[in-house]
CSV table of C-alpha atoms in Angstrom, one decimal:
chain,number,residue,atom,x,y,z
A,1,MET,CA,24.3,-38.9,15.0
A,2,ARG,CA,24.3,-36.1,17.7
A,3,PRO,CA,25.9,-33.4,15.2
A,4,PHE,CA,23.3,-34.5,12.7
A,5,LEU,CA,20.4,-33.7,15.3
A,6,LEU,CA,22.2,-30.3,16.1
A,7,ILE,CA,22.2,-29.2,12.7
A,8,ALA,CA,18.5,-30.5,11.7
A,9,GLY,CA,17.1,-28.5,14.8
A,10,LEU,CA,19.1,-25.4,14.0
A,11,CYS,CA,17.8,-25.5,10.5
A,12,ALA,CA,14.2,-25.7,11.7
A,13,PHE,CA,14.6,-23.2,14.4
A,14,THR,CA,16.3,-20.6,11.8
A,15,SER,CA,13.5,-21.4,9.2
A,16,ALA,CA,10.7,-20.8,11.3
A,17,CYS,CA,12.2,-17.3,12.8
A,18,SER,CA,12.9,-16.1,9.1
A,19,THR,CA,9.3,-16.4,8.1
A,20,ALA,CA,7.8,-12.8,7.4
A,21,GLN,CA,4.4,-12.2,8.4
A,22,VAL,CA,2.5,-9.2,7.3
A,23,ALA,CA,0.1,-7.6,9.9
A,24,GLN,CA,-3.3,-6.9,8.7
A,25,VAL,CA,-3.1,-2.8,8.3
A,26,GLN,CA,-5.1,-0.9,10.9
A,27,PRO,CA,-6.2,2.7,10.8
A,28,ILE,CA,-4.7,4.8,13.5
A,29,ASP,CA,-8.1,6.1,15.1
A,30,GLY,CA,-9.7,2.4,14.5
A,31,VAL,CA,-12.4,3.6,12.1
A,32,ILE,CA,-12.2,4.3,8.2
A,33,SER,CA,-14.5,7.1,7.5
A,34,GLY,CA,-15.1,6.4,3.9
A,35,GLN,CA,-14.5,10.1,3.0
A,36,CYS,CA,-11.2,9.8,0.8
A,37,HIS,CA,-8.4,12.7,1.3
A,38,THR,CA,-5.0,12.7,-0.1
A,39,ASP,CA,-3.4,14.8,2.6
A,40,MET,CA,-2.2,12.2,4.7
A,41,VAL,CA,-0.9,9.9,1.8
A,42,ARG,CA,1.3,12.4,-0.2
A,43,GLY,CA,4.5,10.8,1.1
A,44,ALA,CA,3.9,7.6,-0.7
A,45,VAL,CA,4.4,9.3,-4.1
A,46,GLY,CA,7.7,7.8,-5.4
A,47,LEU,CA,7.4,4.6,-3.3
A,48,ALA,CA,6.7,1.3,-5.0
A,49,ALA,CA,3.2,0.4,-5.7
A,50,SER,CA,3.6,-3.1,-3.5
A,51,PRO,CA,0.4,-4.4,-2.1
A,52,GLY,CA,1.5,-3.4,1.5
A,53,THR,CA,1.9,0.2,0.2
A,54,VAL,CA,-1.1,0.4,-1.7
A,55,GLU,CA,-3.4,-1.0,1.4
A,56,ARG,CA,-1.3,1.5,3.9
A,57,ALA,CA,-2.3,4.2,1.5
A,58,ARG,CA,-6.0,3.2,1.3
A,59,VAL,CA,-6.3,2.9,5.3
A,60,ASP,CA,-4.2,6.3,5.6
A,61,SER,CA,-6.6,8.1,3.3
A,62,ASP,CA,-9.7,6.8,4.8
A,63,SER,CA,-10.9,5.1,1.6
A,64,LEU,CA,-13.1,2.1,1.5
A,65,HIS,CA,-11.7,1.1,-2.0
A,66,VAL,CA,-8.5,1.4,-3.8
A,67,SER,CA,-7.6,1.2,-7.5
A,68,VAL,CA,-4.1,1.1,-9.0
A,69,VAL,CA,-3.9,2.3,-12.7
A,70,ARG,CA,-1.2,3.1,-15.0
A,71,GLY,CA,-0.5,6.6,-14.7
A,72,THR,CA,-2.2,9.2,-16.9
A,73,THR,CA,-1.0,12.3,-15.0
A,74,GLY,CA,1.3,13.4,-18.0
A,75,GLN,CA,-1.2,12.8,-20.4
A,76,ARG,CA,-3.9,15.2,-18.7
A,77,ALA,CA,-5.0,17.9,-21.0
A,78,ALA,CA,-4.8,21.3,-19.7
A,79,SER,CA,-8.3,22.0,-19.8
A,80,GLU,CA,-9.2,19.0,-17.6
A,81,PRO,CA,-9.5,19.5,-14.0
A,82,ALA,CA,-6.9,18.8,-11.3
A,83,PRO,CA,-7.2,15.6,-9.5
A,84,ALA,CA,-9.3,15.8,-6.3
A,85,SER,CA,-7.5,15.5,-3.2
A,86,SER,CA,-10.6,14.8,-1.2
A,87,GLY,CA,-14.2,13.0,-1.9
A,88,GLY,CA,-15.7,9.9,-2.7
A,89,ASP,CA,-14.8,6.9,-1.0
A,90,ARG,CA,-12.3,5.4,-3.6
A,91,LEU,CA,-8.5,6.2,-3.5
A,92,THR,CA,-7.0,5.8,-7.1
A,93,ILE,CA,-3.2,5.5,-7.2
A,94,GLU,CA,-1.3,6.1,-10.5
A,95,THR,CA,1.8,4.2,-11.3
A,96,GLY,CA,4.7,4.7,-13.7
A,97,ASP,CA,6.9,2.6,-15.9
A,98,THR,CA,8.7,1.2,-13.0
A,99,ASN,CA,5.7,0.6,-10.8
A,100,ASN,CA,6.4,3.5,-8.7
A,101,ILE,CA,3.3,5.7,-7.4
A,102,THR,CA,3.2,8.8,-9.5
A,103,ALA,CA,-0.1,10.6,-8.3
A,104,MET,CA,-3.1,9.8,-6.1
A,105,ARG,CA,-6.7,11.2,-6.3
A,106,CYS,CA,-10.0,10.5,-4.9
A,107,SER,CA,-13.3,10.1,-6.7
């Protein structure tokens, strides 16, 4: 009986410790201005567009909103303007075929 209780207790203990909890993403200075800028999130290009990465990019870019779209960077015509690196309150994240971040722009 004693080994059974020991094993049951050990299983309960290890399962409680292995539960991953994701903390809410907070801005470094405590305030999101709502004026999008991509200079602080350029390092996210190439990473997987997981929910955590997308939210961290939104907060670090000071954006109030974020959109994830299938990439169009390679299809942009030469006459179209370059993506905005600042302005607006929305960060748009473009993804590639494998859900990796390929580009970011503000709007």
